[in-house]
XYZ file of C-alpha atoms in Angstrom:
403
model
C 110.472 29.670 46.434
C 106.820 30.348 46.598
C 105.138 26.862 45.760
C 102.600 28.014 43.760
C 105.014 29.557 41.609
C 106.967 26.299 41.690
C 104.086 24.216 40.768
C 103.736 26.496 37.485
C 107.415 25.734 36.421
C 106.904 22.439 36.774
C 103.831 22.341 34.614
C 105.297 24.652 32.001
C 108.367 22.735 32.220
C 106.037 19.542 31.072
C 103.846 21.494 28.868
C 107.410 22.707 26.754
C 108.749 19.242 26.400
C 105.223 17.924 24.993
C 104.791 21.042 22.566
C 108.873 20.939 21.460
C 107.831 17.106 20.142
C 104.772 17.711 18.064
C 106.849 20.215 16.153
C 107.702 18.387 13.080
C 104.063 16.860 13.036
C 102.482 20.437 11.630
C 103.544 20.268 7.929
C 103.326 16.133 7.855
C 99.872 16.537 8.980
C 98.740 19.343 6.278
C 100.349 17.131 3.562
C 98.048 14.297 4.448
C 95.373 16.989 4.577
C 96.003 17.991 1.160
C 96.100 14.540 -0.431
C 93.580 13.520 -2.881
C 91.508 10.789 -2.397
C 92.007 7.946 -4.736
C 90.020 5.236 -4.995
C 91.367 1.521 -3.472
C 92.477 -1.167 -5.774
C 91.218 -4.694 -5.245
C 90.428 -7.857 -7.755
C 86.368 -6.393 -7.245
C 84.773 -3.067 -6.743
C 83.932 -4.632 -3.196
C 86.102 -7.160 -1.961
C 85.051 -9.863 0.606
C 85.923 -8.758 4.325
C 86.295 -10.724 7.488
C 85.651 -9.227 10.705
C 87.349 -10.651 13.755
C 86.292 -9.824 17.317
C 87.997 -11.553 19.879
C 86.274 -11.522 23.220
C 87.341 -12.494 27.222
C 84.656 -11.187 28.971
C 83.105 -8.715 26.895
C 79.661 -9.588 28.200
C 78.579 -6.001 28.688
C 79.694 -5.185 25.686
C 79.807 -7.270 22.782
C 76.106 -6.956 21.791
C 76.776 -3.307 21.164
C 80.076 -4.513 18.831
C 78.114 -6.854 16.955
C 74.946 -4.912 16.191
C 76.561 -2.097 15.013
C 78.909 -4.198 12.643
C 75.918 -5.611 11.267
C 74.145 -2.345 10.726
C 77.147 -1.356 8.357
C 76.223 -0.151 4.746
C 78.737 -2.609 3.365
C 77.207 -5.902 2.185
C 80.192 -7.842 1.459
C 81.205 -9.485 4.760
C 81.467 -12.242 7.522
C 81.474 -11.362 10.961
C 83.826 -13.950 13.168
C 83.529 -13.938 17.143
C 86.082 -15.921 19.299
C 84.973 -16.751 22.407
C 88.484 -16.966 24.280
C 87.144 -19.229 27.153
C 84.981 -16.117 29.093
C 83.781 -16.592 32.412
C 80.711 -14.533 32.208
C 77.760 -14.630 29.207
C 80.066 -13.672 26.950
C 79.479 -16.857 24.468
C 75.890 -16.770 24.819
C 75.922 -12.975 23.853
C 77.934 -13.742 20.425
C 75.449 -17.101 20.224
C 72.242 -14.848 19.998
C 73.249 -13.863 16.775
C 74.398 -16.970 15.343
C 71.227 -16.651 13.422
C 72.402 -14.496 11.210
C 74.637 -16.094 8.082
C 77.049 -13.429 8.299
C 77.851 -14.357 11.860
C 80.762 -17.223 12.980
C 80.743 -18.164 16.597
C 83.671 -19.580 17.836
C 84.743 -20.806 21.287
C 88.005 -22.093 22.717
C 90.529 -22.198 25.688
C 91.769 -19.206 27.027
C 94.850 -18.778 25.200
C 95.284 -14.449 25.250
C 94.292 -11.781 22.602
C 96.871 -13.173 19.644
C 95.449 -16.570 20.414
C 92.164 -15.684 19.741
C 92.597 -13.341 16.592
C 94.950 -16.219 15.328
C 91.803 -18.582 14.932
C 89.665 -15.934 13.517
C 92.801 -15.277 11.005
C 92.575 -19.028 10.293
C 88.952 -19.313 9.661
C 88.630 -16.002 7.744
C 87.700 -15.903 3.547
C 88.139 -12.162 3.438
C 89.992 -10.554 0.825
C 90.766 -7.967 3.435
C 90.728 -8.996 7.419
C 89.616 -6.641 9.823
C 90.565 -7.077 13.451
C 88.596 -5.416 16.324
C 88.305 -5.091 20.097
C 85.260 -6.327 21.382
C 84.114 -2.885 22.725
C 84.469 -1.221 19.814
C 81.170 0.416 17.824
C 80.979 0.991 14.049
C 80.010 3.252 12.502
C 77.950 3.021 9.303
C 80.973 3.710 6.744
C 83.544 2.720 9.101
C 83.938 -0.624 6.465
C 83.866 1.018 3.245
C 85.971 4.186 5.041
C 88.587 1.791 6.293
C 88.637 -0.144 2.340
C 89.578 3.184 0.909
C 92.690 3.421 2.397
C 94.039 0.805 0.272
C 95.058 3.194 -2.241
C 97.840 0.961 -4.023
C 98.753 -2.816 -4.705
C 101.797 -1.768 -1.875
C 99.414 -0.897 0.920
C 99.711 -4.337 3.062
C 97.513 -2.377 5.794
C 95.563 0.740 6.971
C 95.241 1.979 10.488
C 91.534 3.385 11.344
C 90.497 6.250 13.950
C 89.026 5.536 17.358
C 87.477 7.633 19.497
C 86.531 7.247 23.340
C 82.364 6.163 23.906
C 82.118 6.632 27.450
C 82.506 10.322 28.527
C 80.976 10.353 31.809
C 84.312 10.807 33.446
C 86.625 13.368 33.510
C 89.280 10.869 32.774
C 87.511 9.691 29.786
C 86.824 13.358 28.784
C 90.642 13.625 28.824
C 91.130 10.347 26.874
C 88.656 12.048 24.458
C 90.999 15.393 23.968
C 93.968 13.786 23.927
C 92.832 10.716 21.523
C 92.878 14.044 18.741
C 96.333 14.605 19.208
C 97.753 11.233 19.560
C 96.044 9.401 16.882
C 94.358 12.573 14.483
C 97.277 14.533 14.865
C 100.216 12.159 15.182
C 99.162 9.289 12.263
C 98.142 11.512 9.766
C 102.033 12.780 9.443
C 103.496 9.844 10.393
C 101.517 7.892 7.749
C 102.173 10.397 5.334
C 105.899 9.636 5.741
C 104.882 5.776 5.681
C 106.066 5.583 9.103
C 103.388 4.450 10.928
C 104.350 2.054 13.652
C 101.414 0.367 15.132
C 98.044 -0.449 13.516
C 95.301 -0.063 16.347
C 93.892 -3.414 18.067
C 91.092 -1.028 18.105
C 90.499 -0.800 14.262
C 92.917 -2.473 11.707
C 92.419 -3.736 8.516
C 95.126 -6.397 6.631
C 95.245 -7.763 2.963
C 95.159 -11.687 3.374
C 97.709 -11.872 1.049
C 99.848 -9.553 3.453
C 99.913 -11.758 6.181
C 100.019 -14.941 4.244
C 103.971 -13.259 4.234
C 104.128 -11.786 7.654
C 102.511 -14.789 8.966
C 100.552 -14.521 12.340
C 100.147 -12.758 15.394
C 102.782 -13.798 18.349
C 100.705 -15.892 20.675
C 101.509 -15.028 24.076
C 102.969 -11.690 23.648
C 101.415 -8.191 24.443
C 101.320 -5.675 22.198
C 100.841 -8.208 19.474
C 99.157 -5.291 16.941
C 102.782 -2.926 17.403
C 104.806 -6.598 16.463
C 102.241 -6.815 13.305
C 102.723 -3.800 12.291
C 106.491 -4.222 12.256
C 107.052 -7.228 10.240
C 104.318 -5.781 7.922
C 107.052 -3.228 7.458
C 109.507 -5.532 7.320
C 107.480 -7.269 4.758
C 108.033 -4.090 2.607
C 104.500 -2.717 2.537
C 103.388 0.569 3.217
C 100.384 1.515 6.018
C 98.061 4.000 6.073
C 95.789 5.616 7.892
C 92.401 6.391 7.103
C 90.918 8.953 9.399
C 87.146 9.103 8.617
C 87.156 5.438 9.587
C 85.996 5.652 12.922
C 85.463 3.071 15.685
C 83.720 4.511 18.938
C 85.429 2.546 22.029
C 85.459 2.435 25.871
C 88.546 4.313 27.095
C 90.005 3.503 31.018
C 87.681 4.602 33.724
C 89.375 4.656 36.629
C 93.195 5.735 37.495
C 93.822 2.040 38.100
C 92.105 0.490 33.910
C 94.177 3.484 32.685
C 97.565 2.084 34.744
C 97.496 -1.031 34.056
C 96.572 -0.577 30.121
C 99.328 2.211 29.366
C 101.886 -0.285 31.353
C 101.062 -3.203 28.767
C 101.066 -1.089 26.076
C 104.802 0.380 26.985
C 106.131 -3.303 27.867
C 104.546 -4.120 24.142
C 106.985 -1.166 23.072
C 109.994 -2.461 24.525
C 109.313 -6.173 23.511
C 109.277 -5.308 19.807
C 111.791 -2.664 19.564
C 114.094 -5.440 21.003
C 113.321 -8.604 18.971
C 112.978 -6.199 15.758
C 116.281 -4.326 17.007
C 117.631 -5.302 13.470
C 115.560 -2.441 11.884
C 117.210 0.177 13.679
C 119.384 2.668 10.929
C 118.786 -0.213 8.578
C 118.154 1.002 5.286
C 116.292 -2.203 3.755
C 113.550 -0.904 5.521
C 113.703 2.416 4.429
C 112.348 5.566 6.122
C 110.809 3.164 8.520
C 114.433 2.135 9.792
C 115.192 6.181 10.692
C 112.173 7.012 12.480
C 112.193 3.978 14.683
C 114.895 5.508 17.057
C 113.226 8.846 16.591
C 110.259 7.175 18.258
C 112.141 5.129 20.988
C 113.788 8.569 22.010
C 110.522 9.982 22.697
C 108.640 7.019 23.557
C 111.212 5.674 26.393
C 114.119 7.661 26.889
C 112.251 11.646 26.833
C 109.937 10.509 29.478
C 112.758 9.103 31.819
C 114.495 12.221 31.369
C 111.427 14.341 31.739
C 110.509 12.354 35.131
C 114.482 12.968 36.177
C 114.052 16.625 35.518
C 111.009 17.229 37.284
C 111.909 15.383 40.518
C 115.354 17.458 39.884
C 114.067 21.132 39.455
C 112.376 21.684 42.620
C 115.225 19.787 44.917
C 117.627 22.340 43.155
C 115.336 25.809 43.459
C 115.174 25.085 47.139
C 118.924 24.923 47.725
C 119.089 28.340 45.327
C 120.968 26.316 42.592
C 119.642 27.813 39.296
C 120.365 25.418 36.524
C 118.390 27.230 34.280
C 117.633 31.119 35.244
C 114.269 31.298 36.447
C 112.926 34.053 33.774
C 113.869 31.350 31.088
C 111.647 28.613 32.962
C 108.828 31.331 33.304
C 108.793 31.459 29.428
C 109.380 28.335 29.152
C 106.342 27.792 31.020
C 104.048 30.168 29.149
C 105.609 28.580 25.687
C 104.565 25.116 26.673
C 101.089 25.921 27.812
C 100.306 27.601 24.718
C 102.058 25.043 22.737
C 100.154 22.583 23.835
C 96.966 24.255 23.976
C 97.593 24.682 20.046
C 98.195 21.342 19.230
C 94.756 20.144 20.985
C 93.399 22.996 19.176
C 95.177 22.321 15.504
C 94.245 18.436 16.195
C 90.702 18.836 17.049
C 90.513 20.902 13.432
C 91.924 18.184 11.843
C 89.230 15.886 13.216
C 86.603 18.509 12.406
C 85.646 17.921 16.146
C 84.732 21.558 17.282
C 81.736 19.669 19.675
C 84.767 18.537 21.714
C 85.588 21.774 22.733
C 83.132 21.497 25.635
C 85.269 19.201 27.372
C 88.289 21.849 27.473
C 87.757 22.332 31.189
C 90.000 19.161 31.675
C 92.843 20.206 30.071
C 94.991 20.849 33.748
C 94.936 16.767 33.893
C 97.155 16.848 30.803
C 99.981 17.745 33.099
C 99.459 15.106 36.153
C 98.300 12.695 32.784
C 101.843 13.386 31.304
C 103.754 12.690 34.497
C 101.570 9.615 35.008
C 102.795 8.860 31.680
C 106.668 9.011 32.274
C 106.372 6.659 35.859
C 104.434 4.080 33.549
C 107.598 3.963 30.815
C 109.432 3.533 34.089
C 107.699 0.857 35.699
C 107.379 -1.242 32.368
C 111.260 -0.864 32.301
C 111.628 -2.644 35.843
C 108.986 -4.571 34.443
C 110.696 -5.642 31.670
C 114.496 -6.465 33.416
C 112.352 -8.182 36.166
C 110.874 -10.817 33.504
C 107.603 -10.777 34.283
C 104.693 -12.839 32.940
C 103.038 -10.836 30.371
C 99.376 -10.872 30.433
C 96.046 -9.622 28.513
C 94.855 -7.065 31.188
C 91.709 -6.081 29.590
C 90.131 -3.435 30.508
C 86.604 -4.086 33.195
C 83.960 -2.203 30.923
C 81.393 -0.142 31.934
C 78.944 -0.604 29.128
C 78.267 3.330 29.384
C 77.541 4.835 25.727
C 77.603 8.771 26.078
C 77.556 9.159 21.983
């Protein structure tokens, strides 16, 4: 078989299984579109929030954070930075703002992420807490955005939009397509199912009160949000997502950021589908309880299969074993491409992101992306049965803003 005409199987064959999964997303996605806006329900018209930013070495970065949290058009809110033992100028970064009597600074030993956010959760007066990754930038309305998602007295949390800052790269240009379709895309019709199943490190807001129940974060475990967000579920509350709330953030620069942070994010998968492996088809926790093996399926078990079949296909074309007849791959091929060229196009609509268009020129990494994708579920696996230490690989940051 020609290669070149092997090469397009394979990336039809990759394109098909991605566009076959986003199916069921179409309709979900319009329903959230067609909601109307209510207006959230709190004690006040504008309740008292708490902003926590941990920080390991956010140097570079965490002026950026800070300044633009302060330049919010909300007025009702503290600002709480945990220093979690940095190495660099991180604390004297947060301290140049300790000025300011909005601003807590906060240094202690290096404990990990949940450590950190666990003091800010302690020290925090908020009605509603906010937690948020030291690289992230706010926009203006991103508080008041984020508040309005709290729609009902059930609403223990709502999930906010982030979008990729540094788009120097085509990597990051990538990240910056793609972020449309997994988060714009994917949460608005999971949350209007009340299915969401993580609330983004990147941007999350809590009611107090919500995880006076839940109680903490799990200190020394990664993917600490994705655990959250499961016993907030468990709690019997409902999430939401709140689109318009938007938190610019540095996305993975180099092959090796981009490894190491999609490998701790899978291993943060595993962990909590297995100590919360009593939600499973459990119908206490109601719709929830059925999509959770939906989303393992495609999560874990699609990619292995997808990584099988692609190592499979081309062993069997060369000895002239046909599993499937080649004229079915071929429109297989063509179905997937346009598929997923759809669903990029459908999500950036959503996000009323037409200027994103430019980057379209990257959209051949999506296939080397996806495959990069399926070898990472299957390292965290080996990961996973091998034990290992789990630690808070942050990402180095480049301090580049390109928005």
């Amino acid at each position: 078989m020609e290669p070149l005409l092997l090469f397009f199987y394979i990336i039809g064959f990759t394109c098909f299984s991605v566009g076959i999964l986003t199916i069921p997303y179409y309709p979900l996605s319009l329903a959230f579109e067609m909601r109307k806006s209510k207006q959230h329900i709190f004690h006040s018209k504008n309740p008292f929030v708490s902003i926590v930013v941990p920080a390991y070495n956010e140097g570079k970065v965490i002026g950026h954070c800070i300044e633009s949290i302060l330049a919010s058009n909300y007025s009702e809110y503290e600002v709480i930075l945990v220093d979690d033992g940095s190495s660099d100028n991180t604390l004297e970064e947060m301290q140049r703002y300790e000025t300011n009597s909005r601003v807590i600074v906060v240094t202690k030993k290096n404990g990990g992420k949940a450590s950190a956010l666990n003091v800010g959760l302690n020290l925090a007066k908020g009605e509603v807490l906010f937690f948020v990754d030291a690289d992230g930038i706010f926009a203006p309305d991103t508080i008041s955005k984020m508040l309005s998602g709290f729609i009902s007295e059930d609403v223990g949390a709502v999930c906010g939009n982030d979008a990729p800052i540094n788009l120097d790269k085509l990597q990051t240009q990538l990240a910056n397509l793609l972020t449309h379709v997994g988060t714009g895309f994917v949460r608005r019709a999971l949350s209007t199912i009340d299915c969401l199943p993580v609330v983004s490190g990147n941007i999350g807001a809590f009611r107090h009160s919500t995880l006076e129940k839940t109680g903490p974060f799990l200190e020394g475990f990664i993917g600490e949000d994705m655990e959250l967000t499961w016993r907030v579920h468990k709690a019997g509350y409902k999430i939401v997502f709140q689109p318009w709330a938007i938190v610019y953030a540095e996305a993975p620069s180099t092959i090796t950021g981009l490894w190491k942070q999609r490998v701790r994010w899978a291993r943060g998968l595993l962990k909590t589908a297995y100590i919360h492996r009593d939600m499973l088809f459990n119908p206490k926790y109601g719709l929830f309880a059925f999509y959770l093996p939906i989303n393992l399926i495609s999560m874990i078990i699609i990619p292995l299969l997808q990584l099988i079949s692609i190592i499979m296909l081309p062993i069997l074309l060369f000895r002239n074993i046909n599993p499937i007849p080649l004229s079915w791959i071929g429109i297989m091929g063509w179905l997937g491409m346009f598929s997923s060229v759809f669903a990029l196009l459908f999500s950036i609509a959503l996000d009323r992101a037409w200027f994103d268009l430019k980057y379209f020129y990257v959209i051949p990494l999506w296939v080397l992306y996806s495959f990069m994708m399926d070898i990472v579920m299957l390292w965290a696996i080996i990961v996973e049965l091998r034990r290992e230490e789990a630690k808070w690989n942050k990402l180095d940051r480049t301090g580049i803003v390109s928005r």
